[in-house]
PDB file of C-alpha atoms and ligand atoms in Angstrom:
ATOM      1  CA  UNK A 120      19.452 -17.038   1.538  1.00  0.00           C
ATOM      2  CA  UNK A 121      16.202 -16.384  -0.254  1.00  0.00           C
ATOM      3  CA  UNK A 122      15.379 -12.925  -1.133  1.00  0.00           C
ATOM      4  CA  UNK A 123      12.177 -11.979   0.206  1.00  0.00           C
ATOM      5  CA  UNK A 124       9.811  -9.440  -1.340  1.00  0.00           C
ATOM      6  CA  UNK A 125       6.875  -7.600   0.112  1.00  0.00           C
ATOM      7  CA  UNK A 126       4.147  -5.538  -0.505  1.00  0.00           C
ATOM      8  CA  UNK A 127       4.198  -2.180   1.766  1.00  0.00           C
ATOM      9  CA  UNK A 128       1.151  -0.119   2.978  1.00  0.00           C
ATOM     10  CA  UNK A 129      -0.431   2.634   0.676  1.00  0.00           C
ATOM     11  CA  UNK A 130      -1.362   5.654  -0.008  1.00  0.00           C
ATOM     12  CA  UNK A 131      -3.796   6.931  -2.417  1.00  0.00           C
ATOM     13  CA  UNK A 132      -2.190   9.714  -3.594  1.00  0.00           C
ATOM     14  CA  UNK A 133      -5.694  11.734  -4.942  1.00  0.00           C
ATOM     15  CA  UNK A 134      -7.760  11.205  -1.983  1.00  0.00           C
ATOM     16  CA  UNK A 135      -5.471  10.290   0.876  1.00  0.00           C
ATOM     17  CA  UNK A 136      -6.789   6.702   1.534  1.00  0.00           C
ATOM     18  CA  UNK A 137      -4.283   4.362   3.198  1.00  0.00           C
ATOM     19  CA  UNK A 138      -4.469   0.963   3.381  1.00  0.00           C
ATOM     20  CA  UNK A 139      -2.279  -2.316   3.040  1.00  0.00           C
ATOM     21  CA  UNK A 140      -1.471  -2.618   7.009  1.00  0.00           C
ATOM     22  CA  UNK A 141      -3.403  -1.140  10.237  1.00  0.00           C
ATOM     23  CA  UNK A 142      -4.661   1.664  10.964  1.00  0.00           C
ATOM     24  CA  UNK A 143      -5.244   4.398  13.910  1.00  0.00           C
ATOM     25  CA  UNK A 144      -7.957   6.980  13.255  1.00  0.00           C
ATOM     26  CA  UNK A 145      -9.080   9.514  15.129  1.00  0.00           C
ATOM     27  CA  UNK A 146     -11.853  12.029  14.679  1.00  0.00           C
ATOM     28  CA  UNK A 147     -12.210  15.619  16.227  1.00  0.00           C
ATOM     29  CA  UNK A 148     -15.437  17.077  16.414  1.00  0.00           C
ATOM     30  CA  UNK A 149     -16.432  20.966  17.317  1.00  0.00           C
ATOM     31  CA  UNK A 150     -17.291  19.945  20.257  1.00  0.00           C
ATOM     32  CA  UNK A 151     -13.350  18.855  20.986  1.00  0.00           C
ATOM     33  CA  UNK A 152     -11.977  22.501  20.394  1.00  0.00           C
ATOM     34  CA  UNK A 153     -13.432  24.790  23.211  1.00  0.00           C
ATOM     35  CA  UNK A 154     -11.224  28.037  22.861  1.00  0.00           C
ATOM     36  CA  UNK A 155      -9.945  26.941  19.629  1.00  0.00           C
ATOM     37  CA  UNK A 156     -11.858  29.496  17.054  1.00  0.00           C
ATOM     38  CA  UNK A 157     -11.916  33.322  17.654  1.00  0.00           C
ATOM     39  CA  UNK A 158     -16.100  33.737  17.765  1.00  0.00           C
ATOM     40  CA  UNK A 159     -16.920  32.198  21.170  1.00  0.00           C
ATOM     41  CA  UNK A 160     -20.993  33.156  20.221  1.00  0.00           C
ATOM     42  CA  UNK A 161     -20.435  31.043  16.653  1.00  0.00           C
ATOM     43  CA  UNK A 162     -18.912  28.379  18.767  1.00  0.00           C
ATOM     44  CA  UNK A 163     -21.937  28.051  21.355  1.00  0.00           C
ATOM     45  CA  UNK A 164     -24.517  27.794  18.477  1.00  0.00           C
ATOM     46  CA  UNK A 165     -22.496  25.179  16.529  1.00  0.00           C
ATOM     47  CA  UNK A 166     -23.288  22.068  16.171  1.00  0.00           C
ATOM     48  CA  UNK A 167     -20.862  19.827  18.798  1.00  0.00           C
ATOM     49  CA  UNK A 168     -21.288  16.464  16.721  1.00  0.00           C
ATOM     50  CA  UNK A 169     -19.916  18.055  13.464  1.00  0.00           C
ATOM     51  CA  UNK A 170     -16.449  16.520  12.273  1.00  0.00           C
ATOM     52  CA  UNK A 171     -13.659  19.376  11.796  1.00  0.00           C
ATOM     53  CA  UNK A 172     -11.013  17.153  10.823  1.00  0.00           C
ATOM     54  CA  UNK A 173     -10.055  13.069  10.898  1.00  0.00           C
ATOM     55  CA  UNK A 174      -6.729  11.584  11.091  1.00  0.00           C
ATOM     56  CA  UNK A 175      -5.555   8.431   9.770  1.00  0.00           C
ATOM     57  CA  UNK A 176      -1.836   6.463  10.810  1.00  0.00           C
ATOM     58  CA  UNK A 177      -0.311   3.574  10.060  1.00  0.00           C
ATOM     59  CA  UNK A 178      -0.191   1.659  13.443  1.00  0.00           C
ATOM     60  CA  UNK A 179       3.756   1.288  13.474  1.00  0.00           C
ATOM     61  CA  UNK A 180       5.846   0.947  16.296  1.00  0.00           C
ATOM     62  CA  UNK A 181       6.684   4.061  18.320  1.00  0.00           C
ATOM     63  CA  UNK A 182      10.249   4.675  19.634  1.00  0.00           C
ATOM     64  CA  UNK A 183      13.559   6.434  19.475  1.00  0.00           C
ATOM     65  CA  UNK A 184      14.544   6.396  15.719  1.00  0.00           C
ATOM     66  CA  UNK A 185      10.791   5.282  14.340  1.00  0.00           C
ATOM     67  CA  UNK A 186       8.654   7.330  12.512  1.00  0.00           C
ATOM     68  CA  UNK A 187       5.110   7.811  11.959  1.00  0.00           C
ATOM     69  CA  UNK A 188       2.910   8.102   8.521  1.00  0.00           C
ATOM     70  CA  UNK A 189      -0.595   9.898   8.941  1.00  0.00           C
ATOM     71  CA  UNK A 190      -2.981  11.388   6.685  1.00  0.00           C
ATOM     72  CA  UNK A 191      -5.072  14.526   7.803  1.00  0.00           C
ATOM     73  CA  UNK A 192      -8.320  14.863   6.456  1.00  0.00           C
ATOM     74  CA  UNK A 193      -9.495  18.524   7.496  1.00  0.00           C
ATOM     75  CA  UNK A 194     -13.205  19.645   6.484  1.00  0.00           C
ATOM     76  CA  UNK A 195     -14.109  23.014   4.314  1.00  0.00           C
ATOM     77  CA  UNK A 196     -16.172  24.880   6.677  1.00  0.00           C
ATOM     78  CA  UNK A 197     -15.975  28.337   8.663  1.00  0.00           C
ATOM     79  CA  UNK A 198     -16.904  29.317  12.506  1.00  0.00           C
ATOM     80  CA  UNK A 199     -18.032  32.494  12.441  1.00  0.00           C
ATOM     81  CA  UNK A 200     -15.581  34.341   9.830  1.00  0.00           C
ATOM     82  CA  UNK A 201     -12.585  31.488  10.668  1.00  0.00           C
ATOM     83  CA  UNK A 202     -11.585  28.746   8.323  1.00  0.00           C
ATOM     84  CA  UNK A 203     -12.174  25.177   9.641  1.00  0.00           C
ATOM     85  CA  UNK A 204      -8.714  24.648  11.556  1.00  0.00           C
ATOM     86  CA  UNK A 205      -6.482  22.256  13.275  1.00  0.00           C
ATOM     87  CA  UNK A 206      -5.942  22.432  16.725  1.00  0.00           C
ATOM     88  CA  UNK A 207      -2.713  23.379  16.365  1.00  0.00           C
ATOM     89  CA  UNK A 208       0.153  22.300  18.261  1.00  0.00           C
ATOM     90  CA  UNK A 209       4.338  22.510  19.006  1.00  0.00           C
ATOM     91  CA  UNK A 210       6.032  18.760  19.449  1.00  0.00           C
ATOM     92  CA  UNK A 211       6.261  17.775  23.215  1.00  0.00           C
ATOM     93  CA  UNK A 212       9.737  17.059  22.104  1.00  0.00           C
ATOM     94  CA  UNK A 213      10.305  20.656  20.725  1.00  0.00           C
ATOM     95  CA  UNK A 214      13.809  19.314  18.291  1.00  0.00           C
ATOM     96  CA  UNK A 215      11.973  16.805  16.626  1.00  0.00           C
ATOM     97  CA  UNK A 216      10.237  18.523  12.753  1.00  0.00           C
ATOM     98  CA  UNK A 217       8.113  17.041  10.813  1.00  0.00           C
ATOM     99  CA  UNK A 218       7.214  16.976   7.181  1.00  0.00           C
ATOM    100  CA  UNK A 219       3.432  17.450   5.197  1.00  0.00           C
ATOM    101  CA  UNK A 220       2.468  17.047   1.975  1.00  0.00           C
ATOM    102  CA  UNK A 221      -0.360  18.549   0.158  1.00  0.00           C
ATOM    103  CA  UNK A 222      -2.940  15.644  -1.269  1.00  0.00           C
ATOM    104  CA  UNK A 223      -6.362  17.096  -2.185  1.00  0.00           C
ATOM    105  CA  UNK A 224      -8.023  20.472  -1.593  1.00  0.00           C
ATOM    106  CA  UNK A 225      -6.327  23.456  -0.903  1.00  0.00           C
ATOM    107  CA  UNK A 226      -5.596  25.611   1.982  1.00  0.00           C
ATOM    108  CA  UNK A 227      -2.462  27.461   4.194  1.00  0.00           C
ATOM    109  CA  UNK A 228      -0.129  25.884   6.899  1.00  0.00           C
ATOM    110  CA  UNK A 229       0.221  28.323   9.788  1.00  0.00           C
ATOM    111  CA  UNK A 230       3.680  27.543  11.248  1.00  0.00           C
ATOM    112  CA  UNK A 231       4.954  29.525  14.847  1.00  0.00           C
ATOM    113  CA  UNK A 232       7.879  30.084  16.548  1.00  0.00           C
ATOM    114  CA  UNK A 233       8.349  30.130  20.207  1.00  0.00           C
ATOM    115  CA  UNK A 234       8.886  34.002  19.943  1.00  0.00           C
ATOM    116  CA  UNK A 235       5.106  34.027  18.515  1.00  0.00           C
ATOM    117  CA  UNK A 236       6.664  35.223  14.772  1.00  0.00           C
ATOM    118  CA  UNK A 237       4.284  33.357  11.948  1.00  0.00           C
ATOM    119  CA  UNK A 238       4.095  32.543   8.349  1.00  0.00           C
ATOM    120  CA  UNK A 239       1.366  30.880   5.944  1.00  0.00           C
ATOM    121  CA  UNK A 240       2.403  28.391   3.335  1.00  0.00           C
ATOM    122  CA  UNK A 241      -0.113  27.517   0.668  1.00  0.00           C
ATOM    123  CA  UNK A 242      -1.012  23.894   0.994  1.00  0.00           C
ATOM    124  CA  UNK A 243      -2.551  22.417  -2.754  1.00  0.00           C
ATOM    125  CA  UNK A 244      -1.754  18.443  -4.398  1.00  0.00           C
ATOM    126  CA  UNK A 245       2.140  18.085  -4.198  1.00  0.00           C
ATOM    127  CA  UNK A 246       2.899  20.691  -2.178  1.00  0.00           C
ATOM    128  CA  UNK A 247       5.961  20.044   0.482  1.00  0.00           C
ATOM    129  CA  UNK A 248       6.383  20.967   3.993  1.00  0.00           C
ATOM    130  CA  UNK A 249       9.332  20.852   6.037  1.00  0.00           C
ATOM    131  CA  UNK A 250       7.850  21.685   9.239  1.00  0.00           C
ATOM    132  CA  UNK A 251      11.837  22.152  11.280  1.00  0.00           C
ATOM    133  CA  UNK A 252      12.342  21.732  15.314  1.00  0.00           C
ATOM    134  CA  UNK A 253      10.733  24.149  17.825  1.00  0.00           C
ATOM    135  CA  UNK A 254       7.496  25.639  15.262  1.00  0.00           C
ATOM    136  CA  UNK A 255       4.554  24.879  15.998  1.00  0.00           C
ATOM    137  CA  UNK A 256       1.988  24.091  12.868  1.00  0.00           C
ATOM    138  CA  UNK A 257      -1.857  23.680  11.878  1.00  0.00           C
ATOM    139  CA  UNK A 258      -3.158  23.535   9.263  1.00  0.00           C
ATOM    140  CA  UNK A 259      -6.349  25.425   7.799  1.00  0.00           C
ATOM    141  CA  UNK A 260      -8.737  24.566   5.026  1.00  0.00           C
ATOM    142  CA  UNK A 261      -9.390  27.859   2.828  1.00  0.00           C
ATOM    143  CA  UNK A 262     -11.120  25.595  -0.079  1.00  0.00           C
ATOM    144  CA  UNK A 263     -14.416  24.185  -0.435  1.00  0.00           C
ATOM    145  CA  UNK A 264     -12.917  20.260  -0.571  1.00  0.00           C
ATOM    146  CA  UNK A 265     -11.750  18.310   1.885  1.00  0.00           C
ATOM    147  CA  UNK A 266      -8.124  19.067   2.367  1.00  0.00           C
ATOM    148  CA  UNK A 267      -5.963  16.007   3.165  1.00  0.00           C
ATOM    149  CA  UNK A 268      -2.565  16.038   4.238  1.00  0.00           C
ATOM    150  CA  UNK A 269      -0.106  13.472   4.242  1.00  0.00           C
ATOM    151  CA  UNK A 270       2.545  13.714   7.498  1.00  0.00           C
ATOM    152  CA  UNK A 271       5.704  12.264   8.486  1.00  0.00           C
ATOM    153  CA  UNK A 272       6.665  12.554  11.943  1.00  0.00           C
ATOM    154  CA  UNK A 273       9.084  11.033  14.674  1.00  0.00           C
ATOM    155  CA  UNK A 274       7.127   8.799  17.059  1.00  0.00           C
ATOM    156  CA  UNK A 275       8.696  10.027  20.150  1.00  0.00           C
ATOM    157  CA  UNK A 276       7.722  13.850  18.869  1.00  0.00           C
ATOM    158  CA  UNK A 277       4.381  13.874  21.227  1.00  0.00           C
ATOM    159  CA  UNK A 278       2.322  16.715  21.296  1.00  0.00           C
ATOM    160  CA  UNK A 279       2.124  20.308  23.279  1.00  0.00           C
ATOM    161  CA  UNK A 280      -1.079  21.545  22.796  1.00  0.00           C
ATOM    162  CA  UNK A 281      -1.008  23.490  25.890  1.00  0.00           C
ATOM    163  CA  UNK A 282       1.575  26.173  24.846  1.00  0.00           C
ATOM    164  CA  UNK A 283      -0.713  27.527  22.647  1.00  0.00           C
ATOM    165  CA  UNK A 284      -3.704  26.896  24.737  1.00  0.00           C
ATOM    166  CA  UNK A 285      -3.827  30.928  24.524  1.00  0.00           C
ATOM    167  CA  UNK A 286      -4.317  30.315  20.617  1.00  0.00           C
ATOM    168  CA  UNK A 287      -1.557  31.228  17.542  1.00  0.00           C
ATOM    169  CA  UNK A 288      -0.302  34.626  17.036  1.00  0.00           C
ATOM    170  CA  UNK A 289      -2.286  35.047  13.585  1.00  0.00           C
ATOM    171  CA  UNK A 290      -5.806  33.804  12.295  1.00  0.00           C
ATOM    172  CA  UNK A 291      -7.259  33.076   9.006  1.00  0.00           C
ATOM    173  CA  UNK A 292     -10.733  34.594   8.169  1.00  0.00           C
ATOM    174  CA  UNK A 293     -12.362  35.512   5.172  1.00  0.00           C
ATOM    175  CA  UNK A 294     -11.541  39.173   5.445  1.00  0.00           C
ATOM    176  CA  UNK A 295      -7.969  38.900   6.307  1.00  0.00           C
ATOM    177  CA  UNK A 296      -7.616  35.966   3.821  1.00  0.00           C
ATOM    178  CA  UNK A 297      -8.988  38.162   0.720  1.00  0.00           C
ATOM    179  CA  UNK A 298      -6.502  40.900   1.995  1.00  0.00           C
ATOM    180  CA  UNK A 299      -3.525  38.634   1.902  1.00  0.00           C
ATOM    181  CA  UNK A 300      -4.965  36.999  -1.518  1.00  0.00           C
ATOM    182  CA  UNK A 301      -4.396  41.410  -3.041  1.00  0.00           C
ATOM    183  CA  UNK A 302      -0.942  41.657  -1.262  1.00  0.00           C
ATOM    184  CA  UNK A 303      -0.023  38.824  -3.596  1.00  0.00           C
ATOM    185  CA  UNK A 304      -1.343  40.184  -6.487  1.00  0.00           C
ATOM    186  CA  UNK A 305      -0.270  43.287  -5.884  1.00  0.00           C
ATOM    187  CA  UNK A 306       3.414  41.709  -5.417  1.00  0.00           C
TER     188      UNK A 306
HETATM  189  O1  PA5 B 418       1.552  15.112  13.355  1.00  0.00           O
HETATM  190  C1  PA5 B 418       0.934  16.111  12.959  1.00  0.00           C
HETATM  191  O2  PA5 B 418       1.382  17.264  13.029  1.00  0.00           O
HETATM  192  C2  PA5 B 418      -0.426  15.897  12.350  1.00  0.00           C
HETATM  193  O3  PA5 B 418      -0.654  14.531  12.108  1.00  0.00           O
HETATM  194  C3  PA5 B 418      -1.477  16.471  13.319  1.00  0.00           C
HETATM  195  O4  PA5 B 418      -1.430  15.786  14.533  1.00  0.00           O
HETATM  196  C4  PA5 B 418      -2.861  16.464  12.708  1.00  0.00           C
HETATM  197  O5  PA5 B 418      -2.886  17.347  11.620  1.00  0.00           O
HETATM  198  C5  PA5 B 418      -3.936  16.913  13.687  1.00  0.00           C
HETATM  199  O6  PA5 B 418      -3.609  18.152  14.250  1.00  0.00           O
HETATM  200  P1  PA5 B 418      -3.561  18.343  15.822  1.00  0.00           P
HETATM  201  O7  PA5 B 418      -2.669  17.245  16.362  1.00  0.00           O
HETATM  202  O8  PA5 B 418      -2.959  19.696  16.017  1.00  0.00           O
HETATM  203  O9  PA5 B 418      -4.940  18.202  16.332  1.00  0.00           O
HETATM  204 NI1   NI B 419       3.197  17.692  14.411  1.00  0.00          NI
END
């Protein structure tokens, strides 16, 4: 038989780019995430065309066993005192995890249980993620670059944005993000 060879899809490791194969892409503007941020007045005079965040997947087949690859691209920028955020969200199937890598910029994962307990983990190029079953994630830009994460999920994972329609049990603004910046220092 004759060995075949091929040449897969990419990623650009620096900037997040993919290409070699199709793509999905969708944009969310500030207009998309009513309720999201904490300053509902900030949030009225913001501008609802502005693009928060982009994602970018390989068009693969979906089904039990596949997987997908996606690139996040989430914009520096704050509403009111919040950092430019994800929406957030727990898989629809809750098992199913996830991982992310850190590309370019830098900034915190916010992961959740479903008892409401959180923890941060810094996000920066080459960072790794195991996001498990049953926590729910987003991701927040605390830099002033673009901060692009690279995800690998299971396609029949789906999305549950409404549990946490309420919003997550902890937010990152500049005040409480200097504070946590002491504690570290501080050990
Ligand atoms: O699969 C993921 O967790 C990511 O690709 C997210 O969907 C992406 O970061 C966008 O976030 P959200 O789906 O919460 O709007
Ligand atoms: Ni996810």
């Amino acid at each position: 038989m004759k060995p075949t060879l091929s040449l897969p899809p990419q990623v650009a490791w620096a900037s997040g780019a993919l290409s070699g194969a199709p793509l999905i892409r969708k944009i969310t503007t500030l207009g998309d995430l009513a309720g999201v941020f904490a300053d509902e007045a900030a949030f009225r005079h913001g501008d609802p065309s502005l693009v928060v965040y982009s994602v970018e997947m390989f068009d693969t087949p979906a089904g039990e066993g596949e997987l997908f690859t996606g690139v996040t691209h989430l914009n520096p920028g704050c509403l009111g005192e919040e950092y430019f955020m994800t929406r957030g969200h727990f898989h629809a199937r809750r098992e199913q995890g996830e991982v992310y890598f850190g590309l370019r910029g830098e900034g915190l994962l916010l992961l959740q249980n479903e008892q409401g307990g959180t923890r941060l983990e810094q996000v920066f190029p080459g960072s790794v993620h195991r996001i498990a079953g049953y926590i729910a994630h987003r991701l927040i830009n605390t830099g002033t670059d673009v901060l692009s994460a690279l995800a690998v999920w299971p396609s029949v994972a789906g999305h549950d944005y409404a549990a946490l329609a309420g919003g997550f049990a902890q937010r990152v603004t500049k005040g409480n993000l200097r504070l946590m910046a002491k504690e570290v220092q501080n050990g």
